[in-house]
Amino acid sequence: MKPFSLPKRDPLPANEEQMSPAALRPAPNDLRSYLQQRSALGSQAPAKEPEPNGSTPPKHANGNAAATPALTSLDEVLDHLQLLAEQDAPRAVLVMASSPEIDASREAIAVARALLPHSRLRVLVDLARGPNAVSDELGLPRTPGFAELAAGTAGFDDIVHVDEETPLQVIPRGGLAVWPNSGTGSKRLARLFEALAQAYDVIVLHADRGTALMLRPILAGRLQRIVAVLARGQSKGSDSSLLELAVFGCPVLAYAQGESERRRSFLGRVARWA
């Protein structure tokens, strides 16, 4: 199965799973047309592309992430993903924190901004349920967002924002209290990911580890890469946590944050709490 390569399906009948018409009824072409118009209303600045440096993707990026050292440069991560982006669409990348103390929101934003030329339709979807949110970094409201979309209380037109610096579209995480449970909400979440796959050329997901593993039944086999963000110098115990990500069925690219990056993330959280 290609990542998020899903057949286009007609909208559900009104009585099926009681899904919100505003959230899921638009046909794929209609939704895509709306999203393209929404992007045009935002910044017209071209996406920031990584400077070419003649590098090749790290060999260990396609193998067992736990068996080789993690990358220590975000530029290396972006170089690898940029080359990957030259392959056939659609594409999907999950950027996730490997542990609760890690803030991977900045990495998720960097990956989403750099992954494709500005002429392609792409979205950054925040699925994190911890203290870190991409909306905080981008100066966007946290709600309504993906949680409300999944709950059927908001539609795409309520939650889609455009990044001020690039044509990247952003869906914030929404309110944690309305996040659907893993039982009755699974089919609804799966249909949402189908709709996103039909509408966008590229999907970048940001999640904490717990949420990513909770969504494994939906995401497994549909992702092209996982970027696992961990702390530089993390103990060998991180090997087992990276091996656990094999259940997603795609290569894992490990990136180790430096001390300055972790300190900056911590200070940012303190400022938001103040």
mmCIF file of C-alpha atoms in Angstrom:
data_model
loop_
_atom_site.group_PDB
_atom_site.id
_atom_site.type_symbol
_atom_site.label_atom_id
_atom_site.label_comp_id
_atom_site.label_asym_id
_atom_site.label_seq_id
_atom_site.Cartn_x
_atom_site.Cartn_y
_atom_site.Cartn_z
ATOM 1 C CA MET A 1 0.000 0.000 0.000
ATOM 2 C CA LYS A 2 1.312 3.404 -0.920
ATOM 3 C CA PRO A 3 1.338 5.895 1.935
ATOM 4 C CA PHE A 4 -2.189 7.282 2.208
ATOM 5 C CA SER A 5 -2.858 5.909 -1.286
ATOM 6 C CA LEU A 6 -6.545 5.373 -0.805
ATOM 7 C CA PRO A 7 -9.340 5.013 -3.362
ATOM 8 C CA LYS A 8 -11.594 7.979 -3.793
ATOM 9 C CA ARG A 9 -14.966 7.223 -2.250
ATOM 10 C CA ASP A 10 -18.336 8.894 -2.392
ATOM 11 C CA PRO A 11 -19.433 10.800 0.711
ATOM 12 C CA LEU A 12 -21.162 8.772 3.404
ATOM 13 C CA PRO A 13 -24.957 8.790 3.617
ATOM 14 C CA ALA A 14 -26.321 11.246 6.158
ATOM 15 C CA ASN A 15 -27.217 8.533 8.632
ATOM 16 C CA GLU A 16 -23.948 6.577 8.484
ATOM 17 C CA GLU A 17 -22.038 6.898 11.748
ATOM 18 C CA GLN A 18 -23.816 10.254 12.261
ATOM 19 C CA MET A 19 -20.836 12.131 10.826
ATOM 20 C CA SER A 20 -20.996 15.877 10.546
ATOM 21 C CA PRO A 21 -21.894 17.013 7.017
ATOM 22 C CA ALA A 22 -19.619 20.034 7.505
ATOM 23 C CA ALA A 23 -16.721 17.782 8.429
ATOM 24 C CA LEU A 24 -16.913 14.941 5.922
ATOM 25 C CA ARG A 25 -19.580 15.526 3.289
ATOM 26 C CA PRO A 26 -17.599 17.584 0.715
ATOM 27 C CA ALA A 27 -16.543 15.515 -2.282
ATOM 28 C CA PRO A 28 -12.748 15.201 -2.614
ATOM 29 C CA ASN A 29 -12.553 17.581 -5.589
ATOM 30 C CA ASP A 30 -14.713 20.168 -3.829
ATOM 31 C CA LEU A 31 -12.617 19.939 -0.682
ATOM 32 C CA ARG A 32 -9.401 20.250 -2.649
ATOM 33 C CA SER A 33 -10.744 23.285 -4.511
ATOM 34 C CA TYR A 34 -11.657 24.939 -1.219
ATOM 35 C CA LEU A 35 -8.262 24.232 0.293
ATOM 36 C CA GLN A 36 -6.451 25.619 -2.745
ATOM 37 C CA GLN A 37 -8.489 28.799 -2.519
ATOM 38 C CA ARG A 38 -7.766 29.025 1.197
ATOM 39 C CA SER A 39 -4.060 28.710 0.493
ATOM 40 C CA ALA A 40 -4.239 31.481 -2.106
ATOM 41 C CA LEU A 41 -5.720 33.811 0.495
ATOM 42 C CA GLY A 42 -2.696 33.304 2.730
ATOM 43 C CA SER A 43 0.911 34.252 2.254
ATOM 44 C CA GLN A 44 2.190 34.056 -1.289
ATOM 45 C CA ALA A 45 5.797 33.834 -0.147
ATOM 46 C CA PRO A 46 7.557 30.810 -1.657
ATOM 47 C CA ALA A 47 8.299 27.920 0.634
ATOM 48 C CA LYS A 48 11.746 27.908 2.149
ATOM 49 C CA GLU A 49 13.713 25.188 0.469
ATOM 50 C CA PRO A 50 16.802 23.623 2.009
ATOM 51 C CA GLU A 51 19.969 24.907 0.375
ATOM 52 C CA PRO A 52 21.392 22.276 -1.978
ATOM 53 C CA ASN A 53 24.612 20.885 -0.618
ATOM 54 C CA GLY A 54 25.094 17.803 -2.713
ATOM 55 C CA SER A 55 24.437 15.531 0.231
ATOM 56 C CA THR A 56 22.810 12.139 -0.029
ATOM 57 C CA PRO A 57 20.288 10.727 2.408
ATOM 58 C CA PRO A 58 21.949 9.058 5.388
ATOM 59 C CA LYS A 59 22.278 5.343 4.802
ATOM 60 C CA HIS A 60 20.925 4.476 8.202
ATOM 61 C CA ALA A 61 17.734 6.428 7.532
ATOM 62 C CA ASN A 62 16.312 3.479 5.598
ATOM 63 C CA GLY A 63 17.336 0.848 8.075
ATOM 64 C CA ASN A 64 16.887 0.095 11.731
ATOM 65 C CA ALA A 65 16.944 3.432 13.527
ATOM 66 C CA ALA A 66 17.776 1.778 16.838
ATOM 67 C CA ALA A 67 20.892 0.130 15.410
ATOM 68 C CA THR A 68 22.640 3.320 14.282
ATOM 69 C CA PRO A 69 23.374 6.734 15.793
ATOM 70 C CA ALA A 70 20.673 9.372 15.532
ATOM 71 C CA LEU A 71 21.178 12.379 13.290
ATOM 72 C CA THR A 72 22.209 15.510 15.174
ATOM 73 C CA SER A 73 21.485 18.074 12.465
ATOM 74 C CA LEU A 74 17.998 19.066 11.409
ATOM 75 C CA ASP A 75 19.446 19.996 8.011
ATOM 76 C CA GLU A 76 20.385 16.335 7.499
ATOM 77 C CA VAL A 77 16.828 15.309 8.303
ATOM 78 C CA LEU A 78 15.428 17.860 5.840
ATOM 79 C CA ASP A 79 17.907 16.829 3.119
ATOM 80 C CA HIS A 80 16.778 13.227 3.426
ATOM 81 C CA LEU A 81 13.068 14.080 3.353
ATOM 82 C CA GLN A 82 13.509 16.545 0.480
ATOM 83 C CA LEU A 83 14.967 13.796 -1.687
ATOM 84 C CA LEU A 84 12.161 11.513 -0.634
ATOM 85 C CA ALA A 85 9.636 14.152 -1.702
ATOM 86 C CA GLU A 86 10.781 13.820 -5.312
ATOM 87 C CA GLN A 87 9.109 10.415 -5.476
ATOM 88 C CA ASP A 88 5.471 9.812 -6.357
ATOM 89 C CA ALA A 89 2.717 11.485 -4.304
ATOM 90 C CA PRO A 90 0.867 11.138 -2.057
ATOM 91 C CA ARG A 91 3.303 11.343 0.830
ATOM 92 C CA ALA A 92 2.848 11.230 4.583
ATOM 93 C CA VAL A 93 5.393 11.832 7.347
ATOM 94 C CA LEU A 94 4.894 11.555 11.104
ATOM 95 C CA VAL A 95 7.069 13.748 13.324
ATOM 96 C CA MET A 96 6.798 12.533 16.898
ATOM 97 C CA ALA A 97 8.408 13.080 20.265
ATOM 98 C CA SER A 98 10.030 9.915 21.582
ATOM 99 C CA SER A 99 9.313 10.820 25.220
ATOM 100 C CA PRO A 100 7.080 13.254 27.178
ATOM 101 C CA GLU A 101 9.853 15.754 27.916
ATOM 102 C CA ILE A 102 10.627 16.261 24.206
ATOM 103 C CA ASP A 103 8.970 19.058 22.225
ATOM 104 C CA ALA A 104 8.916 18.065 18.545
ATOM 105 C CA SER A 105 6.628 20.876 17.356
ATOM 106 C CA ARG A 106 9.480 22.959 15.875
ATOM 107 C CA GLU A 107 10.791 19.973 13.957
ATOM 108 C CA ALA A 108 7.304 19.234 12.628
ATOM 109 C CA ILE A 109 6.963 22.817 11.375
ATOM 110 C CA ALA A 110 10.407 22.743 9.750
ATOM 111 C CA VAL A 111 9.675 19.459 7.990
ATOM 112 C CA ALA A 112 6.267 20.623 6.741
ATOM 113 C CA ARG A 113 7.644 23.928 5.430
ATOM 114 C CA ALA A 114 10.589 22.377 3.613
ATOM 115 C CA LEU A 115 9.116 19.149 2.274
ATOM 116 C CA LEU A 116 7.669 20.411 -1.010
ATOM 117 C CA PRO A 117 7.792 23.361 -3.388
ATOM 118 C CA HIS A 118 5.152 25.971 -2.648
ATOM 119 C CA SER A 119 3.126 24.973 -5.722
ATOM 120 C CA ARG A 120 2.011 21.744 -4.067
ATOM 121 C CA LEU A 121 -0.852 21.452 -1.591
ATOM 122 C CA ARG A 122 0.379 20.360 1.837
ATOM 123 C CA VAL A 123 -0.870 20.363 5.379
ATOM 124 C CA LEU A 124 0.543 20.091 8.887
ATOM 125 C CA VAL A 125 -1.926 18.321 11.170
ATOM 126 C CA ASP A 126 -1.349 18.514 14.921
ATOM 127 C CA LEU A 127 -2.427 15.355 16.739
ATOM 128 C CA ALA A 128 -0.439 15.964 19.925
ATOM 129 C CA ARG A 129 -2.303 15.728 23.217
ATOM 130 C CA GLY A 130 0.574 16.784 25.468
ATOM 131 C CA PRO A 131 1.665 20.307 26.457
ATOM 132 C CA ASN A 132 3.307 21.092 23.097
ATOM 133 C CA ALA A 133 1.331 22.327 20.095
ATOM 134 C CA VAL A 134 2.378 23.615 16.688
ATOM 135 C CA SER A 135 -0.274 26.336 16.947
ATOM 136 C CA ASP A 136 1.646 27.898 19.860
ATOM 137 C CA GLU A 137 4.801 28.137 17.754
ATOM 138 C CA LEU A 138 2.906 29.610 14.795
ATOM 139 C CA GLY A 139 0.746 32.025 16.762
ATOM 140 C CA LEU A 140 -2.486 30.252 15.817
ATOM 141 C CA PRO A 141 -5.449 29.373 18.041
ATOM 142 C CA ARG A 142 -5.455 25.841 19.408
ATOM 143 C CA THR A 143 -9.199 25.474 18.932
ATOM 144 C CA PRO A 144 -11.190 24.602 16.982
ATOM 145 C CA GLY A 145 -8.974 21.995 15.413
ATOM 146 C CA PHE A 146 -8.607 18.345 14.506
ATOM 147 C CA ALA A 147 -10.364 17.172 17.664
ATOM 148 C CA GLU A 148 -13.488 19.163 16.820
ATOM 149 C CA LEU A 149 -13.349 17.950 13.220
ATOM 150 C CA ALA A 150 -13.190 14.350 14.439
ATOM 151 C CA ALA A 151 -16.040 14.985 16.874
ATOM 152 C CA GLY A 152 -18.204 16.431 14.107
ATOM 153 C CA THR A 153 -18.597 19.830 15.765
ATOM 154 C CA ALA A 154 -16.464 21.743 13.231
ATOM 155 C CA GLY A 155 -15.809 21.599 9.511
ATOM 156 C CA PHE A 156 -12.665 22.097 7.450
ATOM 157 C CA ASP A 157 -13.504 25.758 6.888
ATOM 158 C CA ASP A 158 -13.471 26.258 10.677
ATOM 159 C CA ILE A 159 -10.066 24.706 11.342
ATOM 160 C CA VAL A 160 -7.772 25.246 8.339
ATOM 161 C CA HIS A 161 -5.222 28.041 8.742
ATOM 162 C CA VAL A 162 -2.431 29.231 6.438
ATOM 163 C CA ASP A 163 1.119 29.641 7.674
ATOM 164 C CA GLU A 164 2.247 33.283 7.553
ATOM 165 C CA GLU A 165 5.653 32.418 6.063
ATOM 166 C CA THR A 166 4.728 29.750 3.500
ATOM 167 C CA PRO A 167 1.637 28.414 1.693
ATOM 168 C CA LEU A 168 1.589 25.549 4.208
ATOM 169 C CA GLN A 169 -1.865 24.891 5.618
ATOM 170 C CA VAL A 170 -2.146 24.077 9.304
ATOM 171 C CA ILE A 171 -4.796 22.203 11.270
ATOM 172 C CA PRO A 172 -4.324 22.766 15.030
ATOM 173 C CA ARG A 173 -4.986 20.004 17.494
ATOM 174 C CA GLY A 174 -8.207 21.338 19.010
ATOM 175 C CA GLY A 175 -9.568 20.799 22.475
ATOM 176 C CA LEU A 176 -8.370 17.690 24.261
ATOM 177 C CA ALA A 177 -11.742 17.166 25.950
ATOM 178 C CA VAL A 178 -13.445 16.426 22.625
ATOM 179 C CA TRP A 179 -10.847 13.989 21.284
ATOM 180 C CA PRO A 180 -12.691 10.828 20.114
ATOM 181 C CA ASN A 181 -12.026 7.636 22.001
ATOM 182 C CA SER A 182 -10.126 4.787 20.409
ATOM 183 C CA GLY A 183 -13.262 2.641 20.155
ATOM 184 C CA THR A 184 -16.234 4.266 18.485
ATOM 185 C CA GLY A 185 -14.093 7.056 17.064
ATOM 186 C CA SER A 186 -11.699 4.827 15.082
ATOM 187 C CA LYS A 187 -13.804 4.595 11.930
ATOM 188 C CA ARG A 188 -14.431 8.313 11.986
ATOM 189 C CA LEU A 189 -10.709 9.034 12.330
ATOM 190 C CA ALA A 190 -9.917 6.651 9.482
ATOM 191 C CA ARG A 191 -12.387 8.456 7.204
ATOM 192 C CA LEU A 192 -10.852 11.803 8.139
ATOM 193 C CA PHE A 193 -7.395 10.601 7.132
ATOM 194 C CA GLU A 194 -8.886 9.341 3.863
ATOM 195 C CA ALA A 195 -10.375 12.772 3.177
ATOM 196 C CA LEU A 196 -7.054 14.477 3.932
ATOM 197 C CA ALA A 197 -5.216 12.023 1.673
ATOM 198 C CA GLN A 198 -7.543 12.821 -1.207
ATOM 199 C CA ALA A 199 -7.209 16.580 -0.733
ATOM 200 C CA TYR A 200 -3.475 17.071 -0.089
ATOM 201 C CA ASP A 201 -0.271 16.194 -1.918
ATOM 202 C CA VAL A 202 1.624 15.951 1.361
ATOM 203 C CA ILE A 203 0.514 15.359 4.943
ATOM 204 C CA VAL A 204 2.846 15.999 7.875
ATOM 205 C CA LEU A 205 1.525 14.789 11.221
ATOM 206 C CA HIS A 206 2.796 15.994 14.589
ATOM 207 C CA ALA A 207 2.112 13.789 17.601
ATOM 208 C CA ASP A 208 3.333 12.835 21.013
ATOM 209 C CA ARG A 209 4.399 9.219 21.446
ATOM 210 C CA GLY A 210 1.247 8.104 23.248
ATOM 211 C CA THR A 211 -1.107 9.501 20.621
ATOM 212 C CA ALA A 212 0.985 8.108 17.767
ATOM 213 C CA LEU A 213 0.847 4.609 19.234
ATOM 214 C CA MET A 214 -2.886 4.965 19.916
ATOM 215 C CA LEU A 215 -3.415 5.755 16.216
ATOM 216 C CA ARG A 216 -1.198 2.892 15.054
ATOM 217 C CA PRO A 217 -4.107 0.784 13.712
ATOM 218 C CA ILE A 218 -5.074 3.693 11.446
ATOM 219 C CA LEU A 219 -1.605 4.942 10.468
ATOM 220 C CA ALA A 220 0.265 1.635 10.124
ATOM 221 C CA GLY A 221 1.147 1.005 6.489
ATOM 222 C CA ARG A 222 0.126 4.519 5.416
ATOM 223 C CA LEU A 223 3.195 6.498 6.475
ATOM 224 C CA GLN A 224 6.258 6.939 4.312
ATOM 225 C CA ARG A 225 8.599 8.004 7.114
ATOM 226 C CA ILE A 226 8.615 8.614 10.842
ATOM 227 C CA VAL A 227 10.928 11.260 12.281
ATOM 228 C CA ALA A 228 11.442 10.298 15.924
ATOM 229 C CA VAL A 229 12.769 13.224 17.961
ATOM 230 C CA LEU A 230 14.798 12.274 21.032
ATOM 231 C CA ALA A 231 17.228 13.931 23.418
ATOM 232 C CA ARG A 232 20.895 13.954 22.439
ATOM 233 C CA GLY A 233 22.843 11.611 24.652
ATOM 234 C CA GLN A 234 19.718 9.679 25.564
ATOM 235 C CA SER A 235 20.506 6.311 27.118
ATOM 236 C CA LYS A 236 20.536 3.061 25.193
ATOM 237 C CA GLY A 237 17.071 2.470 26.598
ATOM 238 C CA SER A 238 15.865 4.560 23.668
ATOM 239 C CA ASP A 239 16.767 1.681 21.352
ATOM 240 C CA SER A 240 13.799 -0.365 22.504
ATOM 241 C CA SER A 241 11.461 2.593 22.172
ATOM 242 C CA LEU A 242 12.561 3.091 18.559
ATOM 243 C CA LEU A 243 12.207 -0.602 17.816
ATOM 244 C CA GLU A 244 8.630 -0.358 19.056
ATOM 245 C CA LEU A 245 7.897 1.972 16.140
ATOM 246 C CA ALA A 246 8.408 -0.917 13.712
ATOM 247 C CA VAL A 247 4.688 -1.627 14.081
ATOM 248 C CA PHE A 248 4.028 1.358 11.783
ATOM 249 C CA GLY A 249 5.603 -0.501 8.873
ATOM 250 C CA CYS A 250 7.874 2.284 7.592
ATOM 251 C CA PRO A 251 11.482 3.418 8.113
ATOM 252 C CA VAL A 252 12.221 5.527 11.196
ATOM 253 C CA LEU A 253 14.592 8.479 11.024
ATOM 254 C CA ALA A 254 15.955 9.300 14.488
ATOM 255 C CA TYR A 255 16.893 12.905 15.241
ATOM 256 C CA ALA A 256 18.570 13.922 18.510
ATOM 257 C CA GLN A 257 17.880 17.414 19.828
ATOM 258 C CA GLY A 258 20.792 19.339 21.271
ATOM 259 C CA GLU A 259 20.754 20.802 24.768
ATOM 260 C CA SER A 260 20.165 24.328 23.419
ATOM 261 C CA GLU A 261 17.094 23.164 21.485
ATOM 262 C CA ARG A 262 15.616 21.469 24.541
ATOM 263 C CA ARG A 263 16.312 24.537 26.682
ATOM 264 C CA ARG A 264 14.647 26.787 24.100
ATOM 265 C CA SER A 265 11.585 24.542 24.044
ATOM 266 C CA PHE A 266 11.434 24.522 27.829
ATOM 267 C CA LEU A 267 11.702 28.306 28.061
ATOM 268 C CA GLY A 268 8.993 28.618 25.427
ATOM 269 C CA ARG A 269 6.627 26.473 27.467
ATOM 270 C CA VAL A 270 7.385 28.477 30.615
ATOM 271 C CA ALA A 271 6.612 31.724 28.747
ATOM 272 C CA ARG A 272 3.287 30.335 27.570
ATOM 273 C CA TRP A 273 2.343 29.207 31.065
ATOM 274 C CA ALA A 274 3.269 32.582 32.613
#
